[in-house]
Tab-separated table of C-alpha atoms in Angstrom:
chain	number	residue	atom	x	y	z
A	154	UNK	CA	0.000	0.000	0.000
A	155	UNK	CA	1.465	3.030	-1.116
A	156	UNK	CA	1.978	6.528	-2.868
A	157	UNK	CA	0.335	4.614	-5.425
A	158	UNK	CA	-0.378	7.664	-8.475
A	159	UNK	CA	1.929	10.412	-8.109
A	160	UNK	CA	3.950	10.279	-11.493
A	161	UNK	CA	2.887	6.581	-12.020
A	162	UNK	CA	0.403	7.712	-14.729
A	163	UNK	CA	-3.185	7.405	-15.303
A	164	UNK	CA	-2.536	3.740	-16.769
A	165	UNK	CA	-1.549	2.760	-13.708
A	166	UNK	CA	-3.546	4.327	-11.609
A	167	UNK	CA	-6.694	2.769	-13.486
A	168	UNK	CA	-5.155	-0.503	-12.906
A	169	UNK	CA	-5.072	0.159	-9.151
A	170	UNK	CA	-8.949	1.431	-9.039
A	171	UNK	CA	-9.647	-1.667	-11.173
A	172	UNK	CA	-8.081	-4.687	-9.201
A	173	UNK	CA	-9.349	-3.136	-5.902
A	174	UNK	CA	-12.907	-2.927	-7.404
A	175	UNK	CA	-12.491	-6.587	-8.327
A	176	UNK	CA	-11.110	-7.700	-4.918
A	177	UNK	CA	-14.360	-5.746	-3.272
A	178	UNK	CA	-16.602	-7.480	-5.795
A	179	UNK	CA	-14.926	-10.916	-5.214
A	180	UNK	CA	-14.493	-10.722	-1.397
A	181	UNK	CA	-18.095	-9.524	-0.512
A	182	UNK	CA	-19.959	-11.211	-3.362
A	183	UNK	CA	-18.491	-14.537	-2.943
A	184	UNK	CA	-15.834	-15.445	0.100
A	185	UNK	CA	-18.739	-13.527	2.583
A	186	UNK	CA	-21.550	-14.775	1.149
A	187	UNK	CA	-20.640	-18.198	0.990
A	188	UNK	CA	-19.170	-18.404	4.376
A	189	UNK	CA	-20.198	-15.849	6.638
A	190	UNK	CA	-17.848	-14.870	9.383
A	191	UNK	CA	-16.041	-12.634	11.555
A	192	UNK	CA	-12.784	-12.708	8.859
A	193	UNK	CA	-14.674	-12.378	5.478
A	194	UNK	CA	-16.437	-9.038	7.329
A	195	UNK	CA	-12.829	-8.225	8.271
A	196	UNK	CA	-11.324	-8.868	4.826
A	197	UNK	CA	-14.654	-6.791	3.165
A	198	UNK	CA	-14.018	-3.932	5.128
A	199	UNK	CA	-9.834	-4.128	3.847
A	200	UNK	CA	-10.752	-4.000	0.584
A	201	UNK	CA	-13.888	-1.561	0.865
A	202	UNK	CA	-11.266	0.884	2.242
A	203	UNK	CA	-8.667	0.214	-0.041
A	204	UNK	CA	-11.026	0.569	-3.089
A	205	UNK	CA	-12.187	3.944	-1.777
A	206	UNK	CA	-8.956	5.291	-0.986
A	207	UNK	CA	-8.270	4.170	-4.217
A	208	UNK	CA	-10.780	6.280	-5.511
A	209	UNK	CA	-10.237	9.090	-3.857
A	210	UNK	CA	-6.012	9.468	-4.905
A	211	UNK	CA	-7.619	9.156	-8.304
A	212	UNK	CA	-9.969	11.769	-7.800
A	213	UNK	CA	-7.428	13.915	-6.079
A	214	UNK	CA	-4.709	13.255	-9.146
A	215	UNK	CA	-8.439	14.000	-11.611
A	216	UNK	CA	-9.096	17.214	-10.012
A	217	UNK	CA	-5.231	18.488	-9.134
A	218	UNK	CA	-6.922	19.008	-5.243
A	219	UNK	CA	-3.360	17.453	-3.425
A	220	UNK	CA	-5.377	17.548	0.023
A	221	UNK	CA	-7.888	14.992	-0.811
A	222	UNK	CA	-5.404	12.543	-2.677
A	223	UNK	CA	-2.969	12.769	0.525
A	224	UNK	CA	-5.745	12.190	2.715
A	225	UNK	CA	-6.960	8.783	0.793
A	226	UNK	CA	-3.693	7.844	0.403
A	227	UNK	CA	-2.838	8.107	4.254
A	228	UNK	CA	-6.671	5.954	4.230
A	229	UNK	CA	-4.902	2.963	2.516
A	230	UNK	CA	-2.295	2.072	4.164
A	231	UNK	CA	-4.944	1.177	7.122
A	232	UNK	CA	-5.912	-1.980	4.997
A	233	UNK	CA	-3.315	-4.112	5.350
A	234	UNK	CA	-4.048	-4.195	9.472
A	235	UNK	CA	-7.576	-4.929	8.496
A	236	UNK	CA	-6.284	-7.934	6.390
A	237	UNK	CA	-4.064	-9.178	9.376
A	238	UNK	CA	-7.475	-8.379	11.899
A	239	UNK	CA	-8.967	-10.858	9.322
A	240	UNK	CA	-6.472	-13.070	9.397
A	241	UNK	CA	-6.704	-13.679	12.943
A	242	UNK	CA	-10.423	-13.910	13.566
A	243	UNK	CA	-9.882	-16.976	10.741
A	244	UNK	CA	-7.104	-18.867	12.875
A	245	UNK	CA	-9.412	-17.933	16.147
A	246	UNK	CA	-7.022	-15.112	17.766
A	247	UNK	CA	-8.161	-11.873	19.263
A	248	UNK	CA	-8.351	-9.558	15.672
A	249	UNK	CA	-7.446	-6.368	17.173
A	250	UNK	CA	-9.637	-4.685	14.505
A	251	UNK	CA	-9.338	-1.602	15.870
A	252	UNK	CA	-5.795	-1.314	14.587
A	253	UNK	CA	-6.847	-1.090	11.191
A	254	UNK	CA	-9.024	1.552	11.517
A	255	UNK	CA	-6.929	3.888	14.062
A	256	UNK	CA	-3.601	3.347	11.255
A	257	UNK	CA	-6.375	4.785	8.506
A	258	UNK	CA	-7.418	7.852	10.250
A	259	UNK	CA	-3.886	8.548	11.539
A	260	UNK	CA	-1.717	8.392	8.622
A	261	UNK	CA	-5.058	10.257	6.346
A	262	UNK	CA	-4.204	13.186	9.078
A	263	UNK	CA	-0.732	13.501	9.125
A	264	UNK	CA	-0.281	13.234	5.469
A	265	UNK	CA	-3.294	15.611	4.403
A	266	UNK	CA	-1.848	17.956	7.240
A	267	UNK	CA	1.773	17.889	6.358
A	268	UNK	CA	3.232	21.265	6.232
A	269	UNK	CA	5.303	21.204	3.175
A	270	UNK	CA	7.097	18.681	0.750
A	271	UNK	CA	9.762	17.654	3.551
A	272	UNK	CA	6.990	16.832	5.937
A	273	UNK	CA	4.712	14.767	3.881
A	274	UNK	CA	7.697	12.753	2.740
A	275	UNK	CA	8.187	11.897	6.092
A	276	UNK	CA	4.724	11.152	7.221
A	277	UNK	CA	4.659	9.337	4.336
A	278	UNK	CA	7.654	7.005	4.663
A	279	UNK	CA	6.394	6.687	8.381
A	280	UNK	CA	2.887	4.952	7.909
A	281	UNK	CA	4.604	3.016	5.134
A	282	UNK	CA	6.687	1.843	8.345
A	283	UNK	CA	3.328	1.049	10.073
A	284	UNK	CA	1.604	-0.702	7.474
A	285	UNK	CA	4.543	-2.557	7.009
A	286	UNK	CA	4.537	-4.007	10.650
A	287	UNK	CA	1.040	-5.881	10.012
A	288	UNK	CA	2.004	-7.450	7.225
A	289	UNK	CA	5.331	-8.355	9.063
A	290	UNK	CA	3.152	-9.755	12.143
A	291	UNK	CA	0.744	-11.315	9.357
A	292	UNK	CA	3.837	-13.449	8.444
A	293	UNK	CA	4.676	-14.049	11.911
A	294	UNK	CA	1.317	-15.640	12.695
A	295	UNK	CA	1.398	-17.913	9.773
A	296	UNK	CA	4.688	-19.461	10.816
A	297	UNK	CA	3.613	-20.329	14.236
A	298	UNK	CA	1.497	-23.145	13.505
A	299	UNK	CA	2.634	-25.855	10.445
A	300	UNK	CA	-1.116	-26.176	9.216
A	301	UNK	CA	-0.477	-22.659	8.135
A	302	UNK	CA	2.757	-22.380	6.654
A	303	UNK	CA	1.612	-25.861	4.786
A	304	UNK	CA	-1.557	-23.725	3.219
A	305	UNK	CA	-0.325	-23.185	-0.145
A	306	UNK	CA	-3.166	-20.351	-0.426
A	307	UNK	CA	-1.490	-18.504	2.145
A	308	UNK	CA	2.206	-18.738	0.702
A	309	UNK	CA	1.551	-16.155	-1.996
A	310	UNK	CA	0.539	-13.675	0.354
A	311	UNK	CA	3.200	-14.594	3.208
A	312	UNK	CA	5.919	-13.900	0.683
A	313	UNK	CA	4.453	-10.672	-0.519
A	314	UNK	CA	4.096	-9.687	3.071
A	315	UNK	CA	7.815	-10.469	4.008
A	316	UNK	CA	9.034	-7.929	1.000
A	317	UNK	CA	6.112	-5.372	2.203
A	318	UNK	CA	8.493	-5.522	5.479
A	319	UNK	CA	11.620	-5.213	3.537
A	320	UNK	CA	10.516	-2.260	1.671
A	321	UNK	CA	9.092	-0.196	4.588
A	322	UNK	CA	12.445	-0.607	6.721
A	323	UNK	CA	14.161	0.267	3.376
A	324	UNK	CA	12.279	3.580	2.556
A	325	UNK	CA	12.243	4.815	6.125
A	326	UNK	CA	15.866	4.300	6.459
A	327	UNK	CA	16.393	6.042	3.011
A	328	UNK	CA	14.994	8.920	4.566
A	329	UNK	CA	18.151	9.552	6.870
A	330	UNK	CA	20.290	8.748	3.732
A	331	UNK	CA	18.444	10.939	1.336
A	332	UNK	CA	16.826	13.667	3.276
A	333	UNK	CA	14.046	15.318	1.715
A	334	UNK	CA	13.551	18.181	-0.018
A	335	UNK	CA	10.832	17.837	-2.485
A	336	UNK	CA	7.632	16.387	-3.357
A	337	UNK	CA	9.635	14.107	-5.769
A	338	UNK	CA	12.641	12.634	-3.691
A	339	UNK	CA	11.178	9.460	-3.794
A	340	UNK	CA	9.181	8.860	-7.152
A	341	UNK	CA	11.466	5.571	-7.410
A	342	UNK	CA	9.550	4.418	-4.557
A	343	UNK	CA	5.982	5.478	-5.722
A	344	UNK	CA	6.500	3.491	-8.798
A	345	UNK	CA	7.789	0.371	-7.205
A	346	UNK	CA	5.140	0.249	-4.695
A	347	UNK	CA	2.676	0.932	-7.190
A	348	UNK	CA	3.704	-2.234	-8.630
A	349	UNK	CA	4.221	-4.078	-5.265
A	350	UNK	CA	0.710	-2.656	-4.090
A	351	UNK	CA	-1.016	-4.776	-7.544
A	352	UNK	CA	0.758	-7.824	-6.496
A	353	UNK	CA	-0.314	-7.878	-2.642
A	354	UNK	CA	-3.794	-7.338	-2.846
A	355	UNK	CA	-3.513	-10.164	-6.100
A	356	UNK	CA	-1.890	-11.958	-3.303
A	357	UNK	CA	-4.669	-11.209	-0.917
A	358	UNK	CA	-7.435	-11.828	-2.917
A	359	UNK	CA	-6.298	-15.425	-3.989
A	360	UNK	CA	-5.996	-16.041	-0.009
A	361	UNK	CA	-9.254	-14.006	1.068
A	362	UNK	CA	-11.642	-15.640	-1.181
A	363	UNK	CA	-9.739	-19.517	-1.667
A	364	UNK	CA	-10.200	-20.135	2.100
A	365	UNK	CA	-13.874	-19.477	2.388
A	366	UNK	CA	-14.337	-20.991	-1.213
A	367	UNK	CA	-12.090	-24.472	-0.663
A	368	UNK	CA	-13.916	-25.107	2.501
A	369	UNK	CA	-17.254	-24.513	1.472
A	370	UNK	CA	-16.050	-26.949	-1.435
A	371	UNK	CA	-15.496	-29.405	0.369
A	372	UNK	CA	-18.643	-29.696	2.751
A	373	UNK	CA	-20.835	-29.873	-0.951
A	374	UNK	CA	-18.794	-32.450	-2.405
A	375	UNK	CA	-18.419	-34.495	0.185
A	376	UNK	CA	-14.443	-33.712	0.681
A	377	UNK	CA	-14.256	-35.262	4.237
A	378	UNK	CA	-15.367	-38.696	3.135
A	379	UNK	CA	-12.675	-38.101	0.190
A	380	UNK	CA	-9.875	-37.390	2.790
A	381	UNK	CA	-11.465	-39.911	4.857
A	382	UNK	CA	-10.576	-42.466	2.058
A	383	UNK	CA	-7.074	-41.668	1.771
A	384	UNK	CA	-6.120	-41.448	5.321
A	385	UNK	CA	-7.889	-45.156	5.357
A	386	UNK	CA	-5.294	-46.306	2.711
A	387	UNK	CA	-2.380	-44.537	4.197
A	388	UNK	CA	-2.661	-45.422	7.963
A	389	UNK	CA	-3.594	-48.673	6.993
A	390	UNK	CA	-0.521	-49.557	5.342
A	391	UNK	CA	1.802	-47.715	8.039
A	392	UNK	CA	0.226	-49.715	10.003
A	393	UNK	CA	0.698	-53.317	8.702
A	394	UNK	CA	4.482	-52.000	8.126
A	395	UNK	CA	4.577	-51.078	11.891
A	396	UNK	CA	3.214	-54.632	12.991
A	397	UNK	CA	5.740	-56.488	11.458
A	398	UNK	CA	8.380	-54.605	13.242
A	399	UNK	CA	6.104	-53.963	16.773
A	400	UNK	CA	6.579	-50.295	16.827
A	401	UNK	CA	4.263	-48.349	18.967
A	402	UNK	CA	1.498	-46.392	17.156
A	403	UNK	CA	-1.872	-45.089	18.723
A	404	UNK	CA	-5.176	-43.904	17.329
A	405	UNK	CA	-6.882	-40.611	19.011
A	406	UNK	CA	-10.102	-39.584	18.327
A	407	UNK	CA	-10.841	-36.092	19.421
A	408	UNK	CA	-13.735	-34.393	19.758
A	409	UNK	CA	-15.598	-31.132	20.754
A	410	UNK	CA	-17.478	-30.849	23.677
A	411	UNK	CA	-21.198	-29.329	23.578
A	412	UNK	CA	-21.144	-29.196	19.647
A	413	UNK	CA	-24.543	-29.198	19.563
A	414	UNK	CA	-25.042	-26.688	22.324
A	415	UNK	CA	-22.252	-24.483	20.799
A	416	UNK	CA	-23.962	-24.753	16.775
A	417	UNK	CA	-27.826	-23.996	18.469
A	418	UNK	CA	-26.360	-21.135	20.810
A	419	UNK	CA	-24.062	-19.570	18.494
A	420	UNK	CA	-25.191	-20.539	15.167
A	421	UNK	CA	-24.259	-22.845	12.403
A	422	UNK	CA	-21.482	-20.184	11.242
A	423	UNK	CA	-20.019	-19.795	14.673
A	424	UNK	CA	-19.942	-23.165	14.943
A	425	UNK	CA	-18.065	-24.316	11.909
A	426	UNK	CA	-15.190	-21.678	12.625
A	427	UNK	CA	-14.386	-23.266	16.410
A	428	UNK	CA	-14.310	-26.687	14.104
A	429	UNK	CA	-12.116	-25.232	11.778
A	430	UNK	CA	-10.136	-24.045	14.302
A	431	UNK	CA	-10.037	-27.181	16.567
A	432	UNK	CA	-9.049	-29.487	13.396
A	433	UNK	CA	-6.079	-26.538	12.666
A	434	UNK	CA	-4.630	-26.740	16.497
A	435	UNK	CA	-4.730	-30.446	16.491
A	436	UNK	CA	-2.954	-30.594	13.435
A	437	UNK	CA	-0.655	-27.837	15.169
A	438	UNK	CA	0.252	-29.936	18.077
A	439	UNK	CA	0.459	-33.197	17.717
A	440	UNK	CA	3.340	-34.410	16.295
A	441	UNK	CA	4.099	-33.715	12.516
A	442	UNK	CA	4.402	-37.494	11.595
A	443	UNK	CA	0.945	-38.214	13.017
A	444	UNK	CA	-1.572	-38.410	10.032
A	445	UNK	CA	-4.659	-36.749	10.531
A	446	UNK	CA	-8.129	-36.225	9.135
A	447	UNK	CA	-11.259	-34.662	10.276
A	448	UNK	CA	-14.026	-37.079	9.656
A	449	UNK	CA	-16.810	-34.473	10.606
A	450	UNK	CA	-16.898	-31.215	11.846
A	451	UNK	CA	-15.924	-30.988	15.565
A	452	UNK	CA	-13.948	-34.392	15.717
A	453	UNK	CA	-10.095	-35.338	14.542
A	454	UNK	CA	-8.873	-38.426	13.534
A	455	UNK	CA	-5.048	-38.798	13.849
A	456	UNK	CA	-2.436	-41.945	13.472
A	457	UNK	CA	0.388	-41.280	15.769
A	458	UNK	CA	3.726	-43.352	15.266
A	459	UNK	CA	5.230	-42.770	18.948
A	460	UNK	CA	5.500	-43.996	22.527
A	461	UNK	CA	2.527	-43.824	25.511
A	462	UNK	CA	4.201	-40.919	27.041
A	463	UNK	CA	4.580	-38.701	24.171
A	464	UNK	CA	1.125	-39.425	23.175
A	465	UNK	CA	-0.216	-38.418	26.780
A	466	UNK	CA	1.711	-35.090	26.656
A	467	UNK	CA	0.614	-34.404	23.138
A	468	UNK	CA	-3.390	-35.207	24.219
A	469	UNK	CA	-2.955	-33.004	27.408
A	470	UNK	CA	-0.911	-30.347	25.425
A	471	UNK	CA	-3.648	-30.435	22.988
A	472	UNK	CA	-6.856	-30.444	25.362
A	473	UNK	CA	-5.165	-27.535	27.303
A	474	UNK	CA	-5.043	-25.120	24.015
A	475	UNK	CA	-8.918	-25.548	22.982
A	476	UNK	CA	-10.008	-22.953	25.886
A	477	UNK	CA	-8.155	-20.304	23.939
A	478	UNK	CA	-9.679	-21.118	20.273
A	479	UNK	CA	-12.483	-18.371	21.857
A	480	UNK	CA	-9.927	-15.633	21.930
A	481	UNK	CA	-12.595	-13.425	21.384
A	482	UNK	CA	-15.050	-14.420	24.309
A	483	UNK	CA	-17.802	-14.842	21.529
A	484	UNK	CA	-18.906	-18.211	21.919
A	485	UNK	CA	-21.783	-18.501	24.909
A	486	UNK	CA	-19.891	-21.745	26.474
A	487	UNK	CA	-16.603	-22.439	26.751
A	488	UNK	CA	-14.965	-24.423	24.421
A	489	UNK	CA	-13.485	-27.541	26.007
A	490	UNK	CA	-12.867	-31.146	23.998
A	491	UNK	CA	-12.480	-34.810	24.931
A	492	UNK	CA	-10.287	-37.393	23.673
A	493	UNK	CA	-9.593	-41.651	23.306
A	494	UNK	CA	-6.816	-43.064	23.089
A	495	UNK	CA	-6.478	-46.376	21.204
A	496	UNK	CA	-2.730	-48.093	21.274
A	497	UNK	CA	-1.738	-50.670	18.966
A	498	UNK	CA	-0.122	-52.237	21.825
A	499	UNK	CA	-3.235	-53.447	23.199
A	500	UNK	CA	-5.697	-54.005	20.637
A	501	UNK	CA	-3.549	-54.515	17.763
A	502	UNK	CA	-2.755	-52.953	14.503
A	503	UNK	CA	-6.348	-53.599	12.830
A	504	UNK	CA	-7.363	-49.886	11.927
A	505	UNK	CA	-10.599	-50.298	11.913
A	506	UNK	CA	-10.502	-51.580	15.576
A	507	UNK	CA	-8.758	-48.878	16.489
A	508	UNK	CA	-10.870	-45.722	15.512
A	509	UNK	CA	-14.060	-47.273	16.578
A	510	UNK	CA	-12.280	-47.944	20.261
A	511	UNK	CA	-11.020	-44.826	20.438
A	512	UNK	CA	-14.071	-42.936	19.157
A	513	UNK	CA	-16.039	-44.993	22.036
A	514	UNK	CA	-12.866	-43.889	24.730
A	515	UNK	CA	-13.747	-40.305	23.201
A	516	UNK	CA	-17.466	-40.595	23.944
A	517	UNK	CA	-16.678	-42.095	27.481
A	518	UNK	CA	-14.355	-39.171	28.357
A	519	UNK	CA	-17.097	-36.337	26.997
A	520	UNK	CA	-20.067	-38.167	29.385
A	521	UNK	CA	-17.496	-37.945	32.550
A	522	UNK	CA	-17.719	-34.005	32.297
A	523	UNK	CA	-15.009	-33.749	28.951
A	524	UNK	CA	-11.856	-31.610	28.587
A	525	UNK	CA	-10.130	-34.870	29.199
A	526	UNK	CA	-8.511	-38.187	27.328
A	527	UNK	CA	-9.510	-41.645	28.145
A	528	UNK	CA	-7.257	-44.616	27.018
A	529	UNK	CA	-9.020	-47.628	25.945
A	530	UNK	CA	-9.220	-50.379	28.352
A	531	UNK	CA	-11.652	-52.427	30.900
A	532	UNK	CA	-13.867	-49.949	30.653
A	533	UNK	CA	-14.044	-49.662	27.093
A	534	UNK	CA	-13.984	-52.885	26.404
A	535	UNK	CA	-17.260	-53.661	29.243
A	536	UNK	CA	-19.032	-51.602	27.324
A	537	UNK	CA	-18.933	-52.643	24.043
A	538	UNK	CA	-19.218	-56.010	25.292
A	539	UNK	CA	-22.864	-55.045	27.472
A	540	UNK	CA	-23.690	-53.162	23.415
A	541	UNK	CA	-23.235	-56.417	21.559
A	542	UNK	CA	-24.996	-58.689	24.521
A	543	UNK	CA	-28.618	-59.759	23.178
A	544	UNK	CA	-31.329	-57.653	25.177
């Protein structure tokens, strides 16, 4: 997000009005309206304010009126916190929206107030600074958690991001090189963000809309019995290679407590976000050998190739963290989960066997009061024996 017009030329400028129109269009028309949430409203806003900002440098460079075009431009450089805000709400972390908005009004002031040429350059090169930092802390939060940095949606726009970063610290530390002392010192700059500002919100846009798109995808085809299949096929054989050499693997099945409270309390929306969230900070902590799959919404399948004790630190690290997925405080009860543990060391390396003990374990531990683990044993076992006993 930058000085995107000033001795760019109208062709460019045009380009700049058009791909934010489109990203407005595409974001609100079909990301929000397919999957409603607090991080499609987030990423609408972004691009609502970048398109009108847009607008208005356009309108500013149209009508030769300098105040208005350094007040929109100050506007944009609020959107990339609005991304990041969106961002967030999406991976279940407190959005600081706020940010977005306060960067907007603050850099719109100090550039549409800037005394002279000297002035505005620095403003300038200052909220570049700023709207740098989100995108930095944008690329931060994707690397703390692997289902993230594995999201090839979000690789575009994480690499895009990291430059944004590179270029801010560069231009504000021109600024002691090459003091100012015109309007012009830094057209270099204008026209290489212009074309950096075109390839992050392209970068954006393929993010924004693919994640609400490929998930909605994938509940109308019927993805989850798809991934079901191949998890089937791939744990199975680990598995018969792991018998024939007795290595120690375990099934958990993990599920959320009060799903059906949480979807009729909170809605179906708010609901498939904490699942989306639960199945990403499963897949976050348990180890990255494990191969998981999410079955239905709410509950996590995953093959784990390791010893009982790093399996019981990896099911309490794992219960301990779904409190938090409600960063926000939004959801009316507390999210909590239960889990069952199923090791191959006890009822063999059948995988079939497996999930349905465990899913039973998982069942046990949610009717005991939940935000535990129960490992598959006498008590288990009594009861699917008292199921299959004629009535």
């Amino acid at each position: 997000m930058s000085d995107v017009f000033a001795g760019s030329g109208f062709e460019l400028g045009i380009a700049h009005a058009a791909i934010t129109t489109l990203a407005t269009v595409l974001t609100i028309g079909i990301a929000f309206l397919i999957k409603p949430s607090t991080a499609t409203l987030y990423w609408g806003f972004a691009f609502v304010l970048a398109m009108v900002a847009t607008y208005g440098v356009v309108m500013g460079d149209l009508s030769d009126n300098e105040s208005l075009r350094r007040a929109a431009l100050g506007a944009l450089l609020g959107a990339p916190a609005l991304l990041w805000s969106g961002f967030r709400a999406q991976w279940g972390l407190r959005p600081h929206a706020w940010t977005g908005i306060v960067l907007a009004v603050t850099c719109a002031l100090a550039l549409a107030l800037a005394p002279g040429p000297a002035w505005y350059t620095w403003a300038y090169r200052t909220g570049f600074l700023a709207a740098s930092v989100f995108a930095g802390l944008f690329v931060l939060d994707w690397m703390r958690a692997p289902a993230r940095r594995n999201d090839r949606l979000l690789l575009p726009l994480a690499v895009i991001s990291a430059v944004f970063v590179v270029a801010g610290l560069a231009s504000f530390a021109a600024g002691f090189v090459f003091p100012p002392s015109s309007g012009d010192d830094f057209a270099l700059q204008r026209l290489l963000s212009s074309i950096g500002m075109l390839a992050y919100v392209g970068c954006a846009l393929v993010a924004v809309v693919g994640l609400p798109t490929r998930d909605a995808a994938l509940t109308r085809t019927g993805g989850p019995s798809t991934e079901w299949q191949r998890f089937e096929r791939t744990a199975s054989d680990r598995l018969l290679r792991a018998q024939q050499t007795g290595e120690a693997w375990s099934v958990v099945y993990l599920r959320l407590d009060d799903a059906i409270d949480i979807r009729q309390t909170a809605g179906a929306s708010a609901s498939a976000a904490l699942a989306a969230r639960f199945e990403e900070e499963v897949r976050a902590t348990l180890p990255a050998e494990s191969d998981i799959v999410a079955p239905s919404p709410g509950s996590v399948v995953a093959l784990m190739p390791r010893p009982d004790a790093s399996v019981r630190d990896s099911l309490r690290t794992t219960l301990e963290r779904v409190p938090s997925l409600d960063a926000s405080g939004s959801l009316p009860i507390r999210p909590t989960a239960s889990a069952g543990w199923a090791p191959a060391s006890v009822l063999g390396y059948d995988l079939d066997a497996l999930v349905y003990t465990a899913r039973e374990a998982a069942v046990i531990a949610s009717e005991k009061g939940g935000d535990r683990w129960e490992r598959v044993g006498a008590t288990v076992v009594d009861r699917l024996i008292s199921r299959s006993e004629p009535r």
